Amino acid sequence: MSSRRVKLSGRATIQLFAISVGLVVFIIDTLSPYEFAVAVMYVFVLLIAAAYLDRRSVLFSAAGCSVLIILSFILVHFPTLQYTAILRAAVGLAAIGITTVLALQNMSANERLGIIQRQRANLARYFSPQLVDELAEMDTPLSLTRYQPAAILFVDMVGFTAYCADLEPDQVIVFLRSLQELLSRCVFSYNGVVDKFLGDGLMAVFGPPLPSSFDATNAARCAFEILQSVATWNRQRARFGEAAIRLAIGIHHGPIVQGNIGSESRLELTVVGGVVNTASRVEAYSRIVGYDLLVTGPFIDRLRAEGSDGLASKFTDLDQHSIRGHDKQTHLYGFKWLSPQSNECALSKQPTATQNRVPRGGAPAGDDRP
């Protein structure tokens, strides 16, 4: 309430100042003997309104200044109408008209710029900075339905309810923000898209809206980066006596549909299809088989098709398994984070995020490396 009062008080001060400037110009224009268009000084009133007030204030200022010009002309020159007096008044009115049009156009441009900046900020919550720049230059609307293959990654914290049982609500929020920041940073590092945050996890998509030839490779490397980052975070948390956390990750690859779903009042751009459901079920099933990272046969096949045999060899073949909601068995491959020491050694040959990220449309460097 106090901030609103301060804002209204500041607005009233600016309005009073603009009115004062307008009256001063009116007095000079009416009483001074100078033979030039003093009325053009009314543009200062319009500039003040355009800089600190809203569009309506600019229009009111323009109308008020125009009335003052006409009033001054009548008081000084009526009924004798001299050509120079008419010309001075016309110049003043023209200056007000031109300034008003330019001020309104500038305000509209600033509003559009503000909308674009807000849109880019919203995109940055779900897309990497590189993707945001590419999407901003797209001619095709992002909301159009797309059919294409993609790698879907689900990640979730194991034992979240038990972990937060003794925490205060504000502590839970701080923890979740830190976790989601870690996860989204890993996703963005590998050209992924955060489709949605899921409380103690997220769903990421590698492919849409701008597919590349190495989406599965990026998804696998993102998963390894998540496990590595969480291990580092656990060591940092241990210094403050905080318990270590464990994540479950599931990945599947296949055809998806991307488009807007929801109602007219609230739309959400997301991906849907059986591939999404399978990836979610695989992530949940990883807890049953005891693997931190669980992927499907089609995902491994896609890794090999992309030339990432080194990444594919990191996974243990778990053979066929029955996944809930599937009539046929699913071929699964797993990666287990046995301990920070052992798996840090296992991944020690893996390049860092900045080294091994596959550029969009570029060839992966060192695919034989884990």
Short mmCIF file of C-alpha atoms in Angstrom, two decimals:
data_model
loop_
_atom_site.label_atom_id
_atom_site.label_comp_id
_atom_site.label_asym_id
_atom_site.label_seq_id
_atom_site.Cartn_x
_atom_site.Cartn_y
_atom_site.Cartn_z
CA MET A 1 0.00 0.00 0.00
CA SER A 2 2.80 2.44 0.89
CA SER A 3 4.61 1.83 -2.43
CA ARG A 4 1.36 2.55 -4.28
CA ARG A 5 0.97 5.82 -2.38
CA VAL A 6 4.52 6.81 -3.25
CA LYS A 7 3.87 6.00 -6.90
CA LEU A 8 0.65 8.05 -6.95
CA SER A 9 2.41 10.91 -5.17
CA GLY A 10 5.22 10.89 -7.71
CA ARG A 11 2.73 10.82 -10.56
CA ALA A 12 0.85 13.78 -9.10
CA THR A 13 4.11 15.71 -8.74
CA ILE A 14 5.01 15.12 -12.39
CA GLN A 15 1.53 16.13 -13.53
CA LEU A 16 1.74 19.31 -11.50
CA PHE A 17 5.16 20.07 -12.95
CA ALA A 18 3.91 19.53 -16.51
CA ILE A 19 0.92 21.80 -15.89
CA SER A 20 3.24 24.46 -14.47
CA VAL A 21 5.47 24.30 -17.53
CA GLY A 22 2.42 24.61 -19.77
CA LEU A 23 1.15 27.69 -17.91
CA VAL A 24 4.57 29.33 -18.05
CA VAL A 25 4.70 28.82 -21.80
CA PHE A 26 1.16 30.19 -22.11
CA ILE A 27 2.08 33.34 -20.17
CA ILE A 28 5.20 33.92 -22.25
CA ASP A 29 3.32 33.29 -25.49
CA THR A 30 0.51 35.65 -24.47
CA LEU A 31 2.40 38.54 -22.86
CA SER A 32 5.79 38.60 -24.55
CA PRO A 33 6.35 40.89 -27.54
CA TYR A 34 8.66 38.41 -29.28
CA GLU A 35 7.83 37.74 -32.89
CA PHE A 36 8.50 34.00 -32.97
CA ALA A 37 6.55 30.85 -32.27
CA VAL A 38 6.86 30.59 -28.49
CA ALA A 39 4.10 27.97 -28.63
CA VAL A 40 6.56 25.34 -29.85
CA MET A 41 7.84 25.24 -26.26
CA TYR A 42 4.72 23.25 -25.40
CA VAL A 43 6.60 20.22 -26.70
CA PHE A 44 8.44 20.17 -23.35
CA VAL A 45 5.11 19.41 -21.67
CA LEU A 46 4.51 16.53 -24.05
CA LEU A 47 8.02 15.17 -23.56
CA ILE A 48 7.55 15.19 -19.79
CA ALA A 49 4.25 13.35 -20.11
CA ALA A 50 5.73 10.81 -22.54
CA ALA A 51 8.77 10.15 -20.32
CA TYR A 52 7.03 9.75 -16.98
CA LEU A 53 3.29 9.33 -17.56
CA ASP A 54 1.03 7.12 -19.65
CA ARG A 55 -0.51 7.34 -23.11
CA ARG A 56 -3.70 9.02 -21.85
CA SER A 57 -1.66 11.74 -20.14
CA VAL A 58 0.15 12.47 -23.40
CA LEU A 59 -3.18 12.89 -25.24
CA PHE A 60 -4.60 15.11 -22.49
CA SER A 61 -1.41 17.19 -22.52
CA ALA A 62 -1.59 17.58 -26.30
CA ALA A 63 -5.23 18.66 -26.10
CA GLY A 64 -4.55 21.08 -23.25
CA CYS A 65 -1.56 22.66 -25.00
CA SER A 66 -3.57 23.06 -28.20
CA VAL A 67 -6.34 24.83 -26.26
CA LEU A 68 -3.77 27.17 -24.66
CA ILE A 69 -2.32 28.07 -28.08
CA ILE A 70 -5.75 28.91 -29.44
CA LEU A 71 -6.68 30.83 -26.28
CA SER A 72 -3.47 32.85 -26.43
CA PHE A 73 -4.08 33.63 -30.10
CA ILE A 74 -7.63 34.84 -29.37
CA LEU A 75 -6.60 36.98 -26.39
CA VAL A 76 -3.76 38.70 -28.25
CA HIS A 77 -4.82 38.92 -31.87
CA PHE A 78 -8.62 38.61 -32.10
CA PRO A 79 -10.46 40.19 -33.91
CA THR A 80 -7.48 41.51 -35.89
CA LEU A 81 -5.99 38.50 -37.61
CA GLN A 82 -2.42 39.00 -38.81
CA TYR A 83 -0.70 36.57 -41.11
CA THR A 84 2.37 36.21 -38.87
CA ALA A 85 0.18 35.53 -35.82
CA ILE A 86 -1.74 32.82 -37.67
CA LEU A 87 1.55 31.32 -38.86
CA ARG A 88 3.00 31.25 -35.32
CA ALA A 89 -0.11 29.55 -33.97
CA ALA A 90 -0.08 27.04 -36.83
CA VAL A 91 3.59 26.23 -36.17
CA GLY A 92 2.82 25.67 -32.50
CA LEU A 93 -0.09 23.35 -33.27
CA ALA A 94 1.98 21.46 -35.84
CA ALA A 95 4.80 21.01 -33.31
CA ILE A 96 2.33 19.64 -30.77
CA GLY A 97 0.81 17.28 -33.33
CA ILE A 98 4.15 15.94 -34.55
CA THR A 99 5.52 15.53 -31.01
CA THR A 100 2.36 13.72 -29.91
CA VAL A 101 2.53 11.25 -32.79
CA LEU A 102 6.23 10.56 -32.20
CA ALA A 103 5.74 10.20 -28.45
CA LEU A 104 2.89 7.73 -28.88
CA GLN A 105 4.90 5.70 -31.42
CA ASN A 106 7.86 5.63 -29.05
CA MET A 107 5.65 4.47 -26.19
CA SER A 108 4.19 1.73 -28.39
CA ALA A 109 7.68 0.61 -29.39
CA ASN A 110 8.75 0.48 -25.74
CA GLU A 111 5.65 -1.55 -24.86
CA ARG A 112 6.37 -4.03 -27.66
CA LEU A 113 9.99 -4.25 -26.51
CA GLY A 114 8.80 -4.94 -22.97
CA ILE A 115 6.50 -7.70 -24.23
CA ILE A 116 9.34 -9.25 -26.23
CA GLN A 117 11.66 -9.14 -23.23
CA ARG A 118 9.03 -10.79 -21.03
CA GLN A 119 8.44 -13.44 -23.69
CA ARG A 120 12.17 -14.12 -23.93
CA ALA A 121 12.37 -14.31 -20.13
CA ASN A 122 9.54 -16.86 -20.12
CA LEU A 123 11.23 -18.85 -22.89
CA ALA A 124 14.48 -18.80 -20.93
CA ARG A 125 12.76 -20.73 -18.14
CA TYR A 126 12.30 -23.71 -20.45
CA PHE A 127 14.83 -23.29 -23.28
CA SER A 128 18.57 -22.82 -23.34
CA PRO A 129 19.87 -19.33 -24.28
CA GLN A 130 20.95 -20.67 -27.69
CA LEU A 131 17.47 -22.06 -28.35
CA VAL A 132 15.83 -18.81 -27.22
CA ASP A 133 17.87 -16.91 -29.81
CA GLU A 134 16.99 -19.43 -32.53
CA LEU A 135 13.30 -19.45 -31.64
CA ALA A 136 13.20 -15.65 -31.73
CA GLU A 137 14.36 -15.76 -35.36
CA MET A 138 11.92 -18.47 -36.46
CA ASP A 139 9.35 -17.57 -39.10
CA THR A 140 7.14 -20.56 -38.20
CA PRO A 141 4.96 -20.00 -35.10
CA LEU A 142 6.14 -22.08 -32.15
CA SER A 143 2.54 -23.02 -31.35
CA LEU A 144 2.08 -25.03 -34.56
CA THR A 145 1.70 -28.79 -34.01
CA ARG A 146 4.88 -30.72 -34.79
CA TYR A 147 5.38 -34.45 -35.40
CA GLN A 148 8.97 -35.61 -35.00
CA PRO A 149 11.23 -38.04 -33.12
CA ALA A 150 12.64 -36.96 -29.77
CA ALA A 151 14.41 -38.21 -26.68
CA ILE A 152 12.31 -37.80 -23.53
CA LEU A 153 14.06 -37.65 -20.15
CA PHE A 154 12.32 -37.87 -16.78
CA VAL A 155 14.22 -37.25 -13.57
CA ASP A 156 12.79 -37.48 -10.08
CA MET A 157 14.14 -37.48 -6.55
CA VAL A 158 13.96 -40.79 -4.69
CA GLY A 159 12.45 -40.51 -1.20
CA PHE A 160 11.44 -36.87 -1.47
CA THR A 161 8.51 -37.14 0.98
CA ALA A 162 10.62 -38.77 3.68
CA TYR A 163 13.46 -36.31 3.10
CA CYS A 164 11.21 -33.26 3.57
CA ALA A 165 9.26 -34.67 6.52
CA ASP A 166 11.32 -32.73 9.09
CA LEU A 167 11.85 -29.57 7.02
CA GLU A 168 9.96 -26.30 7.32
CA PRO A 169 7.92 -25.28 4.24
CA ASP A 170 10.32 -22.46 3.36
CA GLN A 171 13.25 -24.89 3.60
CA VAL A 172 11.49 -27.25 1.20
CA ILE A 173 11.02 -24.41 -1.30
CA VAL A 174 14.69 -23.42 -1.08
CA PHE A 175 15.75 -27.03 -1.56
CA LEU A 176 13.47 -27.54 -4.57
CA ARG A 177 14.68 -24.34 -6.22
CA SER A 178 18.29 -25.44 -5.82
CA LEU A 179 17.52 -28.89 -7.19
CA GLN A 180 15.55 -27.60 -10.15
CA GLU A 181 18.24 -25.05 -10.91
CA LEU A 182 20.82 -27.84 -11.01
CA LEU A 183 18.64 -30.03 -13.24
CA SER A 184 17.64 -27.29 -15.67
CA ARG A 185 21.24 -26.13 -15.97
CA CYS A 186 22.27 -29.62 -17.05
CA VAL A 187 19.39 -29.81 -19.54
CA PHE A 188 20.23 -26.44 -21.08
CA SER A 189 23.92 -27.40 -21.31
CA TYR A 190 22.97 -30.09 -23.82
CA ASN A 191 20.42 -28.18 -25.92
CA GLY A 192 17.48 -29.73 -24.12
CA VAL A 193 14.10 -28.20 -23.35
CA VAL A 194 12.45 -28.25 -19.92
CA ASP A 195 8.95 -29.32 -20.87
CA LYS A 196 7.68 -29.03 -17.30
CA PHE A 197 8.88 -28.97 -13.71
CA LEU A 198 7.49 -31.83 -11.64
CA GLY A 199 8.03 -30.64 -8.08
CA ASP A 200 11.09 -32.66 -7.12
CA GLY A 201 12.07 -33.35 -10.73
CA LEU A 202 11.39 -32.40 -14.31
CA MET A 203 10.59 -33.64 -17.79
CA ALA A 204 13.06 -32.68 -20.51
CA VAL A 205 12.85 -33.05 -24.27
CA PHE A 206 15.75 -33.32 -26.69
CA GLY A 207 14.68 -32.58 -30.24
CA PRO A 208 11.67 -30.28 -30.49
CA PRO A 209 11.19 -27.58 -31.43
CA LEU A 210 14.49 -27.55 -33.36
CA PRO A 211 15.70 -31.12 -33.90
CA SER A 212 19.31 -32.08 -34.50
CA SER A 213 21.08 -35.26 -35.58
CA PHE A 214 22.35 -35.95 -32.06
CA ASP A 215 19.37 -35.54 -29.74
CA ALA A 216 19.81 -38.94 -28.08
CA THR A 217 23.51 -38.25 -27.57
CA ASN A 218 22.72 -34.98 -25.86
CA ALA A 219 20.09 -36.66 -23.69
CA ALA A 220 22.53 -39.35 -22.53
CA ARG A 221 25.27 -36.87 -21.78
CA CYS A 222 22.78 -34.70 -19.93
CA ALA A 223 21.80 -37.68 -17.74
CA PHE A 224 25.46 -38.41 -16.92
CA GLU A 225 26.00 -34.72 -16.16
CA ILE A 226 23.02 -34.74 -13.79
CA LEU A 227 24.44 -37.71 -11.86
CA GLN A 228 27.87 -36.10 -11.71
CA SER A 229 26.44 -32.74 -10.58
CA VAL A 230 24.29 -34.33 -7.87
CA ALA A 231 27.31 -36.24 -6.56
CA THR A 232 29.24 -32.96 -6.31
CA TRP A 233 26.27 -31.27 -4.66
CA ASN A 234 25.97 -34.12 -2.13
CA ARG A 235 29.61 -33.63 -1.11
CA GLN A 236 28.98 -29.93 -0.60
CA ARG A 237 25.84 -30.61 1.41
CA ALA A 238 27.65 -33.17 3.57
CA ARG A 239 29.92 -30.41 4.89
CA PHE A 240 26.84 -28.80 6.45
CA GLY A 241 25.51 -32.08 7.84
CA GLU A 242 22.78 -32.41 5.21
CA ALA A 243 21.75 -35.84 3.95
CA ALA A 244 22.67 -36.97 0.46
CA ILE A 245 19.92 -37.24 -2.13
CA ARG A 246 19.44 -39.75 -4.93
CA LEU A 247 17.80 -39.28 -8.30
CA ALA A 248 16.08 -41.67 -10.68
CA ILE A 249 16.34 -40.98 -14.42
CA GLY A 250 14.49 -42.62 -17.29
CA ILE A 251 14.96 -41.96 -21.03
CA HIS A 252 13.12 -43.18 -24.11
CA HIS A 253 13.30 -42.21 -27.78
CA GLY A 254 10.60 -42.24 -30.42
CA PRO A 255 7.99 -40.20 -32.29
CA ILE A 256 6.15 -37.49 -30.35
CA VAL A 257 3.63 -34.73 -31.00
CA GLN A 258 4.36 -31.19 -29.81
CA GLY A 259 1.61 -28.60 -29.59
CA ASN A 260 -0.57 -26.46 -27.37
CA ILE A 261 -2.93 -28.25 -25.01
CA GLY A 262 -5.35 -26.90 -22.42
CA SER A 263 -8.15 -24.36 -22.58
CA GLU A 264 -8.29 -20.92 -24.13
CA SER A 265 -7.67 -19.37 -20.71
CA ARG A 266 -4.54 -21.42 -20.10
CA LEU A 267 -2.53 -23.10 -22.86
CA GLU A 268 0.64 -25.12 -22.41
CA LEU A 269 3.15 -26.00 -25.11
CA THR A 270 4.13 -29.60 -24.43
CA VAL A 271 4.90 -32.95 -26.03
CA VAL A 272 2.53 -35.92 -25.83
CA GLY A 273 2.45 -39.48 -27.03
CA GLY A 274 3.28 -43.01 -26.00
CA VAL A 275 7.00 -42.18 -25.92
CA VAL A 276 6.37 -39.72 -23.08
CA ASN A 277 4.38 -42.26 -21.09
CA THR A 278 7.04 -44.91 -21.62
CA ALA A 279 9.84 -42.60 -20.46
CA SER A 280 7.87 -41.80 -17.30
CA ARG A 281 7.24 -45.50 -16.60
CA VAL A 282 10.91 -46.32 -17.20
CA GLU A 283 11.97 -43.67 -14.69
CA ALA A 284 9.62 -45.15 -12.09
CA TYR A 285 10.80 -48.69 -12.89
CA SER A 286 14.44 -47.73 -12.28
CA ARG A 287 13.71 -47.84 -8.55
CA ILE A 288 12.57 -51.45 -8.86
CA VAL A 289 15.66 -52.68 -10.70
CA GLY A 290 17.98 -50.52 -8.58
CA TYR A 291 19.55 -48.47 -11.37
CA ASP A 292 19.93 -44.70 -11.22
CA LEU A 293 19.67 -44.27 -14.99
CA LEU A 294 17.40 -46.54 -17.02
CA VAL A 295 16.92 -46.29 -20.80
CA THR A 296 15.12 -48.31 -23.45
CA GLY A 297 16.33 -50.37 -26.38
CA PRO A 298 15.13 -47.81 -28.97
CA PHE A 299 17.14 -45.15 -27.16
CA ILE A 300 20.31 -47.28 -27.28
CA ASP A 301 19.65 -48.00 -30.95
CA ARG A 302 19.38 -44.27 -31.59
CA LEU A 303 22.65 -43.63 -29.74
CA ARG A 304 24.42 -46.10 -32.00
CA ALA A 305 22.76 -44.63 -35.09
CA GLU A 306 24.16 -41.25 -34.07
CA GLY A 307 27.64 -42.73 -33.79
CA SER A 308 27.72 -42.60 -29.98
CA ASP A 309 28.78 -46.22 -29.42
CA GLY A 310 30.97 -45.16 -26.52
CA LEU A 311 27.98 -43.79 -24.66
CA ALA A 312 25.87 -46.83 -25.50
CA SER A 313 28.55 -49.15 -24.07
CA LYS A 314 28.27 -47.47 -20.68
CA PHE A 315 24.87 -49.08 -20.12
CA THR A 316 24.32 -52.60 -18.80
CA ASP A 317 21.97 -54.78 -20.85
CA LEU A 318 19.10 -55.74 -18.52
CA ASP A 319 17.17 -57.75 -21.11
CA GLN A 320 13.37 -57.63 -21.38
CA HIS A 321 11.11 -56.34 -18.60
CA SER A 322 7.39 -55.88 -18.15
CA ILE A 323 6.60 -52.17 -17.74
CA ARG A 324 3.26 -51.09 -16.31
CA GLY A 325 0.84 -50.14 -19.06
CA HIS A 326 2.69 -52.09 -21.77
CA ASP A 327 1.43 -55.38 -23.15
CA LYS A 328 4.80 -56.25 -24.64
CA GLN A 329 8.02 -56.41 -22.70
CA THR A 330 10.49 -53.54 -22.98
CA HIS A 331 14.21 -53.98 -23.54
CA LEU A 332 16.00 -51.97 -20.84
CA TYR A 333 19.56 -50.83 -20.26
CA GLY A 334 20.80 -49.42 -16.97
CA PHE A 335 23.59 -47.36 -15.49
CA LYS A 336 24.21 -47.58 -11.76
CA TRP A 337 25.89 -44.90 -9.69
CA LEU A 338 27.49 -47.33 -7.20
CA SER A 339 29.33 -44.72 -5.16
CA PRO A 340 30.70 -41.24 -5.69
CA GLN A 341 34.24 -42.62 -5.79
CA SER A 342 33.66 -45.57 -8.15
CA ASN A 343 31.49 -43.77 -10.66
CA GLU A 344 33.50 -40.63 -10.57
CA CYS A 345 36.30 -42.89 -11.78
CA ALA A 346 33.98 -44.50 -14.35
CA LEU A 347 33.04 -41.11 -15.74
CA SER A 348 36.45 -39.53 -15.34
CA LYS A 349 37.13 -39.96 -19.06
CA GLN A 350 33.89 -38.18 -19.92
CA PRO A 351 34.48 -34.60 -21.10
CA THR A 352 32.96 -31.71 -19.21
CA ALA A 353 29.66 -30.16 -20.25
CA THR A 354 31.30 -27.45 -22.32
CA GLN A 355 33.56 -29.97 -24.03
CA ASN A 356 31.12 -32.72 -24.92
CA ARG A 357 27.96 -30.82 -25.75
CA VAL A 358 26.91 -31.66 -29.29
CA PRO A 359 26.12 -28.47 -31.22
CA ARG A 360 22.80 -28.30 -33.01
CA GLY A 361 23.40 -29.73 -36.46
CA GLY A 362 27.12 -30.34 -35.76
CA ALA A 363 29.07 -33.56 -35.53
CA PRO A 364 29.72 -34.93 -32.04
CA ALA A 365 33.32 -34.78 -30.97
CA GLY A 366 34.79 -37.86 -29.37
CA ASP A 367 31.72 -40.08 -29.53
CA ASP A 368 33.76 -43.10 -28.53
CA ARG A 369 34.33 -41.47 -25.17
CA PRO A 370 31.84 -42.04 -22.32
#
